PDB file of C-alpha atoms in Angstrom:
ATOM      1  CA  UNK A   1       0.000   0.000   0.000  1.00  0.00           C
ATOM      2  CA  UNK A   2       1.381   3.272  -1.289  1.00  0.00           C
ATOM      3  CA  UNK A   3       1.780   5.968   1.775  1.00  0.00           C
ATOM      4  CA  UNK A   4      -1.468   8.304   1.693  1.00  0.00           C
ATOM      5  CA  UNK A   5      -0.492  12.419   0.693  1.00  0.00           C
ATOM      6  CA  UNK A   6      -2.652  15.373   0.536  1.00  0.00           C
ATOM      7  CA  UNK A   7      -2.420  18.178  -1.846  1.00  0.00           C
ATOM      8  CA  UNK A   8      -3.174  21.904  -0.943  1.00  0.00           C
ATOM      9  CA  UNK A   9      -3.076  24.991  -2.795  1.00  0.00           C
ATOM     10  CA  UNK A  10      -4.414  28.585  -2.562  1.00  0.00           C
ATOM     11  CA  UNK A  11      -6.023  29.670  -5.776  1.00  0.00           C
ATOM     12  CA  UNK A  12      -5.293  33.550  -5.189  1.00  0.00           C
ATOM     13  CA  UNK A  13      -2.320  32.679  -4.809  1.00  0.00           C
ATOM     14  CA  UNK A  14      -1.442  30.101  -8.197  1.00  0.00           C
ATOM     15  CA  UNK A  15      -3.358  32.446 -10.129  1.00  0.00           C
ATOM     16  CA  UNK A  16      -4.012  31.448 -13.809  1.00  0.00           C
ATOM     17  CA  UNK A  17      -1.082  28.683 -13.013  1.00  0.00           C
ATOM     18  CA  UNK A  18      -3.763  27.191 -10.427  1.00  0.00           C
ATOM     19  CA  UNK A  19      -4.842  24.058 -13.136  1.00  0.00           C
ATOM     20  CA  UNK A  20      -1.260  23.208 -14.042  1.00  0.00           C
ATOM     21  CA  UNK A  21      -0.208  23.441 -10.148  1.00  0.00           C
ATOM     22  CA  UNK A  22      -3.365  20.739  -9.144  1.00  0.00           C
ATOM     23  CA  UNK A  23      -1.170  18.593 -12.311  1.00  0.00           C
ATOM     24  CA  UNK A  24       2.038  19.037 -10.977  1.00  0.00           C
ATOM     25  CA  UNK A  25       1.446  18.168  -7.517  1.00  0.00           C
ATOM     26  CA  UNK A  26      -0.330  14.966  -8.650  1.00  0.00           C
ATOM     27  CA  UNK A  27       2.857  14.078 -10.892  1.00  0.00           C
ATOM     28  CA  UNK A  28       5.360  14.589  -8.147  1.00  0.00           C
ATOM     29  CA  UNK A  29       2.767  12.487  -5.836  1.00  0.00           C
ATOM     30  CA  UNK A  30       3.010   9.562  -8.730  1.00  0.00           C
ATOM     31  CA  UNK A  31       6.685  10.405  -9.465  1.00  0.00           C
ATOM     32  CA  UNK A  32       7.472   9.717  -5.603  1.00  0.00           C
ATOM     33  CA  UNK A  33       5.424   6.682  -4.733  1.00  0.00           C
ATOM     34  CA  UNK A  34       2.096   8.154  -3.365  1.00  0.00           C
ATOM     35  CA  UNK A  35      -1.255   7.858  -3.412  1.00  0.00           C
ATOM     36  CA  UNK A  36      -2.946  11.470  -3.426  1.00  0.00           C
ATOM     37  CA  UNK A  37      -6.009  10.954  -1.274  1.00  0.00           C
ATOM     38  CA  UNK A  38      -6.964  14.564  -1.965  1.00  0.00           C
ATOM     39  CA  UNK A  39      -6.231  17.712  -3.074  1.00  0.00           C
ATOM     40  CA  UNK A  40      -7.746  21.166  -1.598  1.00  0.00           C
ATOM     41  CA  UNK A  41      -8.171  23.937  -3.023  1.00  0.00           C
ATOM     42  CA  UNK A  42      -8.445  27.480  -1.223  1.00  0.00           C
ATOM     43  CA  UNK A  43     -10.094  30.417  -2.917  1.00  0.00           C
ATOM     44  CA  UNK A  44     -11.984  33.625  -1.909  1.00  0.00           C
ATOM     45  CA  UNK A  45     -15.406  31.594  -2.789  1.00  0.00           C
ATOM     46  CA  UNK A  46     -14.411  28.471  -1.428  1.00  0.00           C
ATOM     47  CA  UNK A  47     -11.843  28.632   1.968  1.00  0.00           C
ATOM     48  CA  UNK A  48      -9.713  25.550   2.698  1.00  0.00           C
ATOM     49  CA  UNK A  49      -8.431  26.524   6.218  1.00  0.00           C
ATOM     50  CA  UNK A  50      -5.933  25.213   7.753  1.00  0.00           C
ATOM     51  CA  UNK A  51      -8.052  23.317  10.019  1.00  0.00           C
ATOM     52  CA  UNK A  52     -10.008  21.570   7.363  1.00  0.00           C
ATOM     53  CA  UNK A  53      -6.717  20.539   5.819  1.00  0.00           C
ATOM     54  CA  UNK A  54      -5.528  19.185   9.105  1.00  0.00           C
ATOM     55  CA  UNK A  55      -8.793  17.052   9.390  1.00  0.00           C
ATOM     56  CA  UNK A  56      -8.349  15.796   6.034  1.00  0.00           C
ATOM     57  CA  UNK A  57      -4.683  14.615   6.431  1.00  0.00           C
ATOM     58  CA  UNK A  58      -5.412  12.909  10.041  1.00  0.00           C
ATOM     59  CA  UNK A  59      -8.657  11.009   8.430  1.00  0.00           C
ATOM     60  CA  UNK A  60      -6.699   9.999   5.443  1.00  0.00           C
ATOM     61  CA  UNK A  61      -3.741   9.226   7.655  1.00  0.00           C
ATOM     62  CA  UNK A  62      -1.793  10.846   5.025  1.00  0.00           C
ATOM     63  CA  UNK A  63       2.220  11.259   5.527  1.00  0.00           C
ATOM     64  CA  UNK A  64       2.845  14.661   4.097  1.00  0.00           C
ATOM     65  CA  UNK A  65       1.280  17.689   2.544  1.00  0.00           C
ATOM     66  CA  UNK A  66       2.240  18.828  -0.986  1.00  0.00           C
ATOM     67  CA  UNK A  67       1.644  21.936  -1.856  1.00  0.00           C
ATOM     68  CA  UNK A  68       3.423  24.035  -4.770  1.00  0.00           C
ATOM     69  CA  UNK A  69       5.323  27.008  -2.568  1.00  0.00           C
ATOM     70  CA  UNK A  70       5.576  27.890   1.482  1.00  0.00           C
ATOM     71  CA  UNK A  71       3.254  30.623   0.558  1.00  0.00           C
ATOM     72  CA  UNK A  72       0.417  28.406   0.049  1.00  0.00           C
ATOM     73  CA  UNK A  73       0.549  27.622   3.754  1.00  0.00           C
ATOM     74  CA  UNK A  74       1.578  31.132   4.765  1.00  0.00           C
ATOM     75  CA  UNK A  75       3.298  31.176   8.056  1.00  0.00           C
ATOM     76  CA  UNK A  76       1.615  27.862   9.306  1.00  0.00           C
ATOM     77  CA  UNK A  77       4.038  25.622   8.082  1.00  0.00           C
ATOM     78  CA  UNK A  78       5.109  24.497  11.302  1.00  0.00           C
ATOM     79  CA  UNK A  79       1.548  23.702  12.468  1.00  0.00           C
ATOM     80  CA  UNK A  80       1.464  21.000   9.325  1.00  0.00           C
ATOM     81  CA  UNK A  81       4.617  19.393  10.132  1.00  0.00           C
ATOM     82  CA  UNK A  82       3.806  19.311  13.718  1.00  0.00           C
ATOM     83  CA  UNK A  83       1.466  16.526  12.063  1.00  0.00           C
ATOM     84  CA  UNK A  84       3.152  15.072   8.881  1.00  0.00           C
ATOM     85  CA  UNK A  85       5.835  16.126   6.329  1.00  0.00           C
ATOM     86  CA  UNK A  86       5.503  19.714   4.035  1.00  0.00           C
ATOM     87  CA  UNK A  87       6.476  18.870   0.751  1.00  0.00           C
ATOM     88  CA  UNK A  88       6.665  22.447  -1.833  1.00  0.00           C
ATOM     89  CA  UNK A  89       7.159  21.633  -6.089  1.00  0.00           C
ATOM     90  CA  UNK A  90       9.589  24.522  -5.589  1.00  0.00           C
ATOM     91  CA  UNK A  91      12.149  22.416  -3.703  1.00  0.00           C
ATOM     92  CA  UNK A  92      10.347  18.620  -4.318  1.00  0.00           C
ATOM     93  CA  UNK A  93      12.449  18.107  -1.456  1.00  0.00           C
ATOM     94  CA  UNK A  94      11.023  14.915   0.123  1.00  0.00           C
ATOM     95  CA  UNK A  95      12.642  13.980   3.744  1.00  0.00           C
ATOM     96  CA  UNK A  96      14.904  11.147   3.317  1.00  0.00           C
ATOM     97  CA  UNK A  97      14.248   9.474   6.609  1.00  0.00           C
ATOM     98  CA  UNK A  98      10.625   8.764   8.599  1.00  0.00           C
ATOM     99  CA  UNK A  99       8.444  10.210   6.222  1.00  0.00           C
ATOM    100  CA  UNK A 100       5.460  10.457   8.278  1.00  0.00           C
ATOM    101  CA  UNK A 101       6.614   9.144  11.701  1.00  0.00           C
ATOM    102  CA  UNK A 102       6.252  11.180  14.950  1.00  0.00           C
ATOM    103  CA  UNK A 103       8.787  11.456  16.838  1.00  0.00           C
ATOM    104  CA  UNK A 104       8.949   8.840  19.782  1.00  0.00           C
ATOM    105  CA  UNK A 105       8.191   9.708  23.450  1.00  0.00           C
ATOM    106  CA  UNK A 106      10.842  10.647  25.170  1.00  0.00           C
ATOM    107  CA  UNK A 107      11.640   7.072  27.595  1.00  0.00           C
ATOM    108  CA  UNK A 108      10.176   6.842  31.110  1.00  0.00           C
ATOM    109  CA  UNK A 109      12.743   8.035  33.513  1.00  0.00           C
ATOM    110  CA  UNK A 110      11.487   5.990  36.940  1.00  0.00           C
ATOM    111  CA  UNK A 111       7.993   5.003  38.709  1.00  0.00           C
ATOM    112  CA  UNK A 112       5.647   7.735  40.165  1.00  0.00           C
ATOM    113  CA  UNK A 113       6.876   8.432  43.211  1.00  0.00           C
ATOM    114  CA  UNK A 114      10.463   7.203  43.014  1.00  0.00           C
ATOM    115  CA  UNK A 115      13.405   9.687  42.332  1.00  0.00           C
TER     116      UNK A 115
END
């Protein structure tokens, strides 16, 4: 089973290149092994928040979000990777290692109540 991705992109901001960006980010998702669950679009007529894209990628379980520049995301990149990977056609930079894992918890240091 291919690992699940989720494509985002904010049609103010792709402008007349908003079509060609939807094709691109399903190439690179082909191109790199993935299965695009979805792709959102954001537009003054039809928001995608942030929120709603969140939702998406946790019922999906989808591994990163694709999206064609950081601007897409604005300053909220951090929030997405807090969840899964940001991957941008500028750089197609894909993470070489744990694509999609969280980080593990830190190890239990002692019992309650023991020092």
């Amino acid at each position: 089973m291919k690992p699940k991705v989720v494509g985002y992109l904010r049609r103010d901001i792709s402008g007349r290149r908003a079509r060609r960006h939807e094709m691109e980010i399903r190439a690179l998702a082909k191109a790199s092994g993935f299965d695009l669950a979805r792709t959102l679009v954001a537009g003054p007529t039809a928001p995608a928040s942030l929120a709603a894209l969140l939702t998406v990628v946790r019922r999906v379980g989808a591994v990163a979000v694709l999206t064609p520049a950081l601007n897409h995301v604005e300053f909220r990149a951090d929030e997405i990777m807090a969840v899964c990977a940001l991957i941008t056609l500028e750089s197609r930079h894909l993470p070489a290692q744990g694509l999609g894992r969280r980080p593990a918890a830190p190890p239990h240091r002692g019992f309650p109540g023991h020092a």
